[in-house]
Each structure stands twice: as C-alpha cells, then as structure tokens.
C-alpha cells in the first residue's frame, strides 16, 4: 500500500431534517448567496421554498438550468455573477452535476482568467468562495470531494478539475430528498456509485485489504438496495444506504493508498463530450465490456475475488469461469435495473468511435490494464450490440 495523507475538510450533516442546519452554516460567511440548481425538481418538491424560508435575511441570487453534463458556459456565467454581485458563498442544491458546476463557479469567482484554463490545469485554482451543498441525488459523491467534471462541447472535451480549494465546506444529506428521483435516475445513480467503486477496486495495488473489503461492501449494498429503492421509492433505509454509499465511494476512503489511472471514466467522458449522454448510463454500458476485455492471466485472481466476495460465487479451480459469471451478473444487474445497455440505445453509432478511441487512449496508459486506441475501439465496438460476450 502506498503512502498517503487523508484530509477531508467537508462537514457532513446526514439524515432527515438536517436542512435546519442551513442558516447556521450560511451565516458564517455572509448574506449574499448564489443559489445554483438544475431544472425545476427542487421547486416541485418544495425544497426551493423551504430554503428561501430558512434564509429570510439573505440576499439570494439564482443560477438555474445547470445541465446534466455541466458546461463551461454555465461556469463562466456563474463566475461573472459572483464577481458582479460580490457574492459571499455558493449554495448548490441538486445532484452531482449541480455540485460540480457550483465548485467550478466558486473557483471562477476568485479567478481572473477564463475558467476553462483551470479545467485544463487544476493547479491554477488558488482560491474559491465557500460552498455549501444540499444533495438530492445519490450518485457522484461530489458532496464530499473536490472533484468537478466540466464539458466543453466546442472542443469536444469533458475533463475533471478541482483541488483542495473546491471541497464543500459543508454538505446536507437528507435521504428523503431522493424519494422523488425517477426510476431511471435512481438506477443510473447507483451505476455511478458502483463505477466509482470499481475504478478503485480494480487496481494494481494488491495489499490495500481494508479499502478492498470496504469497496466490496459498497458493491453488495448497491446490489441489495437498488431493487428495493426502485420498487419502494420512499423506503428510507434503502435511500439512506444508497446515499451514504455514494458519498463513501468517492470521498477517498476506498482509494487511499492506491495508485493508477481510472479506465471506464475516461472512455465515457469522451462519449459524453461528443454525444451529451447521461454519464452513468455510459458507464453501465462500458463497464461489463471493459471487464471482459481486460480479463487475463494477470487479472483473473482479482476478478475471482470479486466474484466470490461480491456475488457469492463459490471458489472453483477454474477462476476464469468464476470471473465470467461475475461479469455476466454485473451486466445483468444493470440491465434488470432498466438501464440501456448498448451505445445505439443512447444514440451512438460507429461514426466517431475510432476518433474517440484515439483521443482517449493517452489517458489510459497507467490504468489497471493499460489500453491503446485499438483496445478502446474494441471495447466501444463490443458495446454496439446487446449481451455480454468474451
């Protein structure tokens, strides 16, 4: 296990009714608040009105309409609004895309150049406005990390940015706010949780025992609670466990002491940059095909461990058979959750596959199994038709 420093400055207020902490949190920083949110869901649910009632003494400025793949144009608009109105803090209410946008807006408010510059080089972020988040979707873990993923459709790039300055100061996690999340978004959010976990679990670091066991438990939790949440949307136990799983999957607990680059996320980011698809759906489509492609003599032990510890597949002499069964179960779990499982279902054909593979390959040289452009293209092509095959 590699050396590491673990330092998470975000305060988390978890559970029903924790929104009552909001005035205390906001008042520490000032009265001029930029409220960042997406569509109309927080108004339909009543959360928008509740927040305004809790902050009667604040001057609220709004930036709504944040996109599912947040765009650099929104970051520019938000940053300029913060500067113009001398905003004291940013309040993000929504899912991961809203939180990612809010982090970048908080940084843009303190940056003199174009925000895309610090998307390209996160080291340029040297300050940011305080950020408080109210989570409404269990998926990205953005509520307890500094990461933000921003899309530039002009350049066909979707890139991660952020550093210590973009950690939220505090995050309010009330599972009841996810009761109204539609089935498809609940399933996609859980696929995102699992993908974050996979990216950390499938690593060349073999001696991070605690991190690996935590990762396996997160995966088992998702497998157990997603079907319950789909059938009983207001099941507090299911929603609460999925929400905390999302946070834990990407707050560093299962990644500390591990190295290497991620695999499926870079391959999906470029799909979203070209086609603006739902990030987590792209991950669900890619993940089983990537698993099958990288299964080999060097990786089979890890996949057999995954098969046994997550899917309770008995250990047998043929570890490849165990691995294939586990990968097939992974595919079927996503399919049974109602997620699209081919690229054509989300509007992607062969037109740009080779071009995208060439662009993303340089990011995959240090991944669990290093991939070149030909490898990426083969994985993309495997996603064109239904079913999982090796």
Coordinates of C-alpha atoms in Angstrom, one line a residue:
X1 CA 0.0 0.0 0.0
X2 CA 1.3 3.4 -1.0
X3 CA 1.9 6.3 1.4
X4 CA -1.0 8.7 1.7
X5 CA -2.4 11.7 3.5
X6 CA -6.1 11.7 4.2
X7 CA -7.6 15.1 4.8
X8 CA -11.3 15.8 4.1
X9 CA -12.4 19.2 5.4
X10 CA -16.1 18.8 4.5
X11 CA -18.6 18.7 7.3
X12 CA -21.5 16.3 6.6
X13 CA -25.0 16.6 8.2
X14 CA -26.7 13.4 7.4
X15 CA -30.4 12.4 8.0
X16 CA -33.9 13.6 7.7
X17 CA -34.5 17.2 8.7
X18 CA -30.8 18.3 8.6
X19 CA -31.8 21.2 6.4
X20 CA -32.4 23.0 9.7
X21 CA -28.6 23.4 9.9
X22 CA -28.6 25.6 6.8
X23 CA -29.0 29.1 8.5
X24 CA -26.2 28.4 10.9
X25 CA -23.9 27.3 8.1
X26 CA -24.7 30.1 5.8
X27 CA -24.5 32.9 8.4
X28 CA -20.8 32.1 9.0
X29 CA -19.9 33.5 5.6
X30 CA -22.3 36.4 4.8
X31 CA -25.7 37.3 3.5
X32 CA -25.2 37.3 -0.3
X33 CA -25.8 33.8 -1.6
X34 CA -25.7 32.4 -5.1
X35 CA -28.2 29.6 -5.3
X36 CA -27.2 27.1 -8.0
X37 CA -29.6 24.4 -9.2
X38 CA -30.7 22.5 -12.2
X39 CA -34.2 22.1 -13.6
X40 CA -37.5 22.5 -11.7
X41 CA -37.4 19.5 -9.4
X42 CA -36.4 21.4 -6.3
X43 CA -39.4 23.7 -6.9
X44 CA -41.8 20.8 -7.4
X45 CA -40.6 19.1 -4.3
X46 CA -40.9 22.1 -2.1
X47 CA -37.2 22.2 -1.3
X48 CA -36.7 25.6 -3.0
X49 CA -39.4 27.3 -0.9
X50 CA -38.0 25.6 2.2
X51 CA -34.6 27.0 1.6
X52 CA -35.9 30.5 1.0
X53 CA -37.9 30.4 4.2
X54 CA -34.8 29.3 6.1
X55 CA -32.7 32.2 4.8
X56 CA -35.0 35.3 5.1
X57 CA -32.2 37.6 5.9
X58 CA -30.1 36.6 2.9
X59 CA -30.0 38.2 -0.5
X60 CA -30.4 35.3 -2.8
X61 CA -29.2 35.4 -6.4
X62 CA -30.0 32.4 -8.6
X63 CA -28.3 30.4 -11.4
X64 CA -30.7 27.7 -12.6
X65 CA -30.7 25.3 -15.5
X66 CA -27.4 23.6 -14.8
X67 CA -27.0 20.8 -17.4
X68 CA -26.6 17.1 -16.6
X69 CA -23.1 17.4 -18.1
X70 CA -22.3 20.9 -16.8
X71 CA -21.0 23.2 -19.4
X72 CA -18.2 25.7 -19.3
X73 CA -20.7 28.4 -20.4
X74 CA -22.5 28.0 -17.1
X75 CA -19.3 28.2 -15.1
X76 CA -18.4 31.5 -16.9
X77 CA -21.9 32.9 -16.3
X78 CA -21.8 31.9 -12.6
X79 CA -18.3 33.2 -12.0
X80 CA -19.2 36.6 -13.5
X81 CA -22.4 36.8 -11.5
X82 CA -20.4 36.2 -8.3
X83 CA -18.0 38.9 -9.1
X84 CA -20.6 41.4 -10.2
X85 CA -22.8 40.9 -7.1
X86 CA -19.9 40.4 -4.7
X87 CA -21.3 37.0 -3.6
X88 CA -20.3 35.7 -0.2
X89 CA -20.9 32.0 -0.7
X90 CA -22.3 29.5 -3.2
X91 CA -25.2 27.2 -2.2
X92 CA -25.6 24.2 -4.5
X93 CA -28.9 22.3 -4.4
X94 CA -29.2 19.2 -6.6
X95 CA -27.2 16.2 -7.8
X96 CA -23.6 15.8 -8.8
X97 CA -23.8 17.9 -11.9
X98 CA -25.1 20.9 -9.9
X99 CA -22.4 20.4 -7.3
X100 CA -19.6 20.1 -9.9
X101 CA -20.8 23.3 -11.5
X102 CA -21.0 25.1 -8.2
X103 CA -17.4 24.0 -7.3
X104 CA -16.2 25.4 -10.5
X105 CA -18.3 28.6 -10.2
X106 CA -16.8 29.1 -6.7
X107 CA -13.4 28.9 -8.2
X108 CA -14.2 31.1 -11.1
X109 CA -15.4 33.8 -8.7
X110 CA -11.8 34.1 -7.5
X111 CA -10.1 33.6 -10.9
X112 CA -9.2 36.4 -13.2
X113 CA -8.9 34.4 -16.4
X114 CA -11.2 32.2 -18.4
X115 CA -12.5 29.2 -16.2
X116 CA -11.6 26.7 -18.9
X117 CA -8.0 27.5 -18.1
X118 CA -8.3 25.9 -14.7
X119 CA -10.3 23.0 -16.1
X120 CA -7.2 22.3 -18.3
X121 CA -4.8 22.8 -15.3
X122 CA -6.4 22.5 -11.9
X123 CA -3.2 23.9 -10.3
X124 CA -4.4 27.3 -11.4
X125 CA -7.2 27.2 -8.8
X126 CA -5.7 29.1 -5.8
X127 CA -8.9 30.2 -4.0
X128 CA -12.6 29.7 -4.1
X129 CA -15.8 31.0 -2.5
X130 CA -17.2 28.9 0.4
X131 CA -19.5 26.2 -0.9
X132 CA -22.4 24.5 0.9
X133 CA -24.3 21.7 -0.8
X134 CA -27.8 20.2 -0.4
X135 CA -27.8 16.8 -2.1
X136 CA -30.9 15.5 -4.0
X137 CA -29.4 12.5 -5.9
X138 CA -27.2 9.6 -4.7
X139 CA -24.6 9.1 -7.4
X140 CA -21.4 11.1 -7.8
X141 CA -20.0 11.6 -4.3
X142 CA -19.3 15.2 -5.2
X143 CA -20.7 16.3 -1.8
X144 CA -17.6 15.1 -0.1
X145 CA -14.8 15.5 -2.6
X146 CA -13.1 18.4 -4.5
X147 CA -13.6 16.9 -8.0
X148 CA -15.7 18.6 -10.7
X149 CA -16.2 17.4 -14.3
X150 CA -16.9 20.1 -16.8
X151 CA -17.8 19.8 -20.5
X152 CA -16.7 22.0 -23.4
X153 CA -18.8 21.0 -26.5
X154 CA -16.9 23.4 -28.7
X155 CA -13.6 21.4 -28.2
X156 CA -15.4 18.1 -27.5
X157 CA -13.7 17.7 -24.2
X158 CA -15.1 16.6 -20.8
X159 CA -12.4 17.0 -18.1
X160 CA -12.0 16.8 -14.4
X161 CA -10.7 19.7 -12.3
X162 CA -10.7 20.9 -8.7
X163 CA -8.3 20.8 -5.8
X164 CA -8.3 21.4 -2.0
X165 CA -9.9 24.8 -2.5
X166 CA -13.1 23.3 -4.1
X167 CA -14.1 21.0 -1.3
X168 CA -17.5 21.9 0.0
X169 CA -17.4 23.5 3.4
X170 CA -20.5 21.5 4.4
X171 CA -23.0 19.1 2.8
X172 CA -26.5 18.4 3.9
X173 CA -27.5 14.8 3.0
X174 CA -31.2 14.1 3.6
X175 CA -32.3 10.8 2.1
X176 CA -35.9 11.9 1.9
X177 CA -34.9 14.4 -0.8
X178 CA -34.2 11.4 -3.1
X179 CA -37.7 9.9 -2.7
X180 CA -38.9 11.7 -5.9
X181 CA -35.9 10.7 -8.0
X182 CA -37.3 8.8 -11.1
X183 CA -36.5 5.1 -11.6
X184 CA -34.1 5.7 -14.4
X185 CA -32.1 8.3 -12.5
X186 CA -32.1 6.1 -9.3
X187 CA -30.7 3.2 -11.4
X188 CA -28.2 5.4 -13.2
X189 CA -27.0 7.0 -9.9
X190 CA -26.4 3.5 -8.5
X191 CA -24.4 2.6 -11.6
X192 CA -22.3 5.6 -11.0
X193 CA -21.7 4.6 -7.3
X194 CA -20.6 1.1 -8.5
X195 CA -18.4 2.5 -11.2
X196 CA -16.5 4.7 -8.8
X197 CA -16.1 1.7 -6.6
X198 CA -14.9 -0.5 -9.5
X199 CA -12.3 2.1 -10.6
X200 CA -10.7 2.0 -7.2
X201 CA -11.2 -1.7 -6.6
X202 CA -9.6 -2.9 -9.8
X203 CA -6.1 -1.6 -9.1
X204 CA -2.6 -2.9 -9.3
X205 CA -2.2 -2.3 -5.6
X206 CA -2.9 -5.7 -4.1
X207 CA -2.3 -5.1 -0.3
X208 CA -4.9 -2.4 0.5
X209 CA -7.0 -5.0 2.3
X210 CA -9.3 -2.7 4.2
X211 CA -10.0 -0.5 1.2
X212 CA -10.9 -3.6 -0.9
X213 CA -13.2 -5.0 1.7
X214 CA -15.0 -1.6 2.0
X215 CA -15.3 -1.5 -1.8
X216 CA -16.9 -4.9 -1.9
X217 CA -19.4 -4.0 0.8
X218 CA -20.3 -0.8 -1.1
X219 CA -21.0 -3.0 -4.2
X220 CA -23.0 -5.5 -2.2
X221 CA -25.0 -2.7 -0.7
X222 CA -25.9 -1.3 -4.2
X223 CA -26.9 -4.8 -5.4
X224 CA -29.1 -5.2 -2.3
X225 CA -30.7 -1.8 -2.0
X226 CA -31.2 -0.6 -5.6
X227 CA -34.1 -3.1 -6.4
X228 CA -35.8 -2.0 -3.1
X229 CA -35.4 1.7 -4.0
X230 CA -36.9 1.0 -7.4
X231 CA -39.9 -0.8 -6.0
X232 CA -40.3 1.3 -2.9
X233 CA -39.1 4.9 -3.7
X234 CA -39.9 6.1 -0.2
X235 CA -38.1 3.3 1.6
X236 CA -35.8 5.4 3.9
X237 CA -33.4 2.5 4.7
X238 CA -32.7 1.9 1.0
X239 CA -32.4 5.6 0.1
X240 CA -30.2 6.3 3.1
X241 CA -27.8 3.5 2.5
X242 CA -27.5 4.3 -1.2
X243 CA -26.8 8.0 -0.3
X244 CA -24.0 7.2 2.1
X245 CA -22.6 4.6 -0.3
X246 CA -22.4 7.3 -3.0
X247 CA -20.5 9.5 -0.6
X248 CA -18.2 6.8 0.7
X249 CA -17.4 5.5 -2.8
X250 CA -15.6 8.8 -3.7
X251 CA -14.5 10.5 -0.6
X252 CA -11.2 8.8 -0.6
X253 CA -11.9 6.0 1.9
X254 CA -11.5 3.2 -0.7
X255 CA -8.8 4.9 -2.8
X256 CA -6.2 6.0 -0.3
X257 CA -3.0 4.0 -0.6
X258 CA -3.8 3.0 -4.2
X259 CA -2.4 4.3 -7.4
X260 CA -3.0 4.2 -11.1
X261 CA -5.4 5.9 -13.5
X262 CA -9.1 5.1 -14.0
X263 CA -10.3 3.2 -17.0
X264 CA -14.0 3.4 -17.8
X265 CA -14.5 7.0 -16.7
X266 CA -12.1 8.5 -19.4
X267 CA -13.7 6.3 -22.0
X268 CA -17.2 7.5 -21.0
X269 CA -16.2 11.2 -20.7
X270 CA -15.4 11.4 -24.3
X271 CA -18.7 9.7 -25.3
X272 CA -20.5 12.4 -23.3
X273 CA -18.4 15.1 -24.8
X274 CA -19.4 14.0 -28.3
X275 CA -23.0 12.9 -27.7
X276 CA -24.1 14.5 -24.3
X277 CA -25.4 11.2 -23.0
X278 CA -26.0 10.5 -19.3
X279 CA -22.7 9.8 -17.7
X280 CA -23.7 6.9 -15.5
X281 CA -25.6 5.2 -18.4
X282 CA -22.4 5.3 -20.5
X283 CA -20.5 3.8 -17.5
X284 CA -23.1 0.9 -17.2
X285 CA -22.7 0.2 -20.9
X286 CA -18.9 0.2 -20.9
X287 CA -18.1 -1.5 -17.6
X288 CA -19.0 -5.2 -18.3
X289 CA -17.4 -5.0 -21.7
X290 CA -14.3 -3.4 -20.2
X291 CA -14.2 -6.2 -17.6
X292 CA -14.4 -8.9 -20.2
X293 CA -11.7 -7.3 -22.3
X294 CA -9.2 -6.9 -19.5
X295 CA -9.7 -10.4 -18.1
X296 CA -6.5 -12.3 -18.5
X297 CA -3.9 -14.3 -16.6
X298 CA -2.8 -11.3 -14.6
X299 CA -6.2 -10.0 -13.6
X300 CA -8.2 -13.3 -13.1
X301 CA -7.4 -13.6 -9.4
X302 CA -8.9 -10.1 -8.7
X303 CA -12.0 -10.9 -10.8
X304 CA -12.3 -14.3 -9.0
X305 CA -12.2 -12.5 -5.7
X306 CA -14.8 -10.0 -6.9
X307 CA -16.9 -13.0 -8.0
X308 CA -16.7 -14.7 -4.6
X309 CA -16.9 -11.7 -2.2
X310 CA -19.5 -9.6 -4.0
X311 CA -21.6 -12.2 -5.9
X312 CA -21.1 -15.1 -3.6
X313 CA -19.9 -17.4 -6.4
X314 CA -18.2 -20.4 -4.9
X315 CA -14.4 -20.7 -5.4
X316 CA -13.6 -23.3 -8.0
X317 CA -10.4 -24.3 -9.8
X318 CA -11.5 -22.6 -13.0
X319 CA -11.1 -18.9 -11.9
X320 CA -11.9 -17.7 -15.4
X321 CA -15.3 -19.4 -15.2
X322 CA -15.9 -17.6 -11.9
X323 CA -14.8 -14.3 -13.4
X324 CA -17.0 -14.7 -16.5
X325 CA -20.1 -15.5 -14.3
X326 CA -19.4 -12.4 -12.2
X327 CA -19.1 -10.1 -15.2
X328 CA -22.3 -11.6 -16.7
X329 CA -24.1 -10.9 -13.4
X330 CA -22.8 -7.3 -13.4
X331 CA -24.2 -6.8 -16.9
X332 CA -27.5 -8.4 -16.0
X333 CA -27.8 -6.3 -12.8
X334 CA -27.6 -3.1 -14.9
X335 CA -30.0 -4.5 -17.5
X336 CA -32.5 -5.6 -14.9
X337 CA -32.4 -2.1 -13.4
X338 CA -33.8 -0.8 -16.7
X339 CA -30.6 0.9 -18.0
X340 CA -29.8 1.0 -21.7
X341 CA -27.0 -1.5 -22.3
X342 CA -25.9 -0.6 -25.9
X343 CA -24.5 2.5 -27.4
X344 CA -27.2 2.7 -30.2
X345 CA -29.8 2.9 -27.5
X346 CA -28.3 6.2 -26.4
X347 CA -27.8 7.5 -30.0
X348 CA -24.2 6.5 -30.6
X349 CA -23.2 4.6 -33.8
X350 CA -19.8 3.7 -35.2
X351 CA -19.3 7.1 -36.8
X352 CA -16.9 8.6 -34.3
X353 CA -15.7 5.5 -32.4
X354 CA -12.2 5.4 -33.9
X355 CA -11.7 9.1 -33.5
X356 CA -12.8 9.0 -29.8
X357 CA -10.6 6.0 -29.1
X358 CA -7.6 7.8 -30.5
X359 CA -8.3 10.8 -28.3
X360 CA -8.8 9.0 -25.1
X361 CA -6.0 6.3 -25.3
X362 CA -3.3 8.6 -24.0
X363 CA -5.2 8.8 -20.7
X364 CA -5.2 5.0 -20.3
X365 CA -1.5 4.2 -20.3
X366 CA -1.4 3.9 -16.4
X367 CA -4.8 2.3 -15.9
X368 CA -5.4 -1.1 -14.3
X369 CA -4.7 -2.8 -17.6
X370 CA -3.1 -0.2 -20.0
X371 CA -5.1 0.3 -23.1
X372 CA -4.2 1.6 -26.5
X373 CA -6.5 3.1 -29.2
X374 CA -7.1 -0.3 -30.7
X375 CA -8.2 -1.7 -27.3
X376 CA -10.5 1.2 -26.7
X377 CA -12.1 0.8 -30.1
X378 CA -12.7 -2.9 -29.5
X379 CA -14.4 -2.1 -26.2
X380 CA -16.6 0.5 -27.9
X381 CA -17.5 -1.9 -30.7
X382 CA -18.5 -4.5 -28.1
X383 CA -21.0 -2.0 -26.8
X384 CA -22.8 -1.8 -30.1
X385 CA -24.8 -5.0 -29.7
X386 CA -26.8 -6.4 -26.8
X387 CA -25.4 -9.0 -24.4
X388 CA -22.1 -9.7 -22.7
X389 CA -19.7 -11.9 -24.6
X390 CA -16.0 -12.6 -24.2

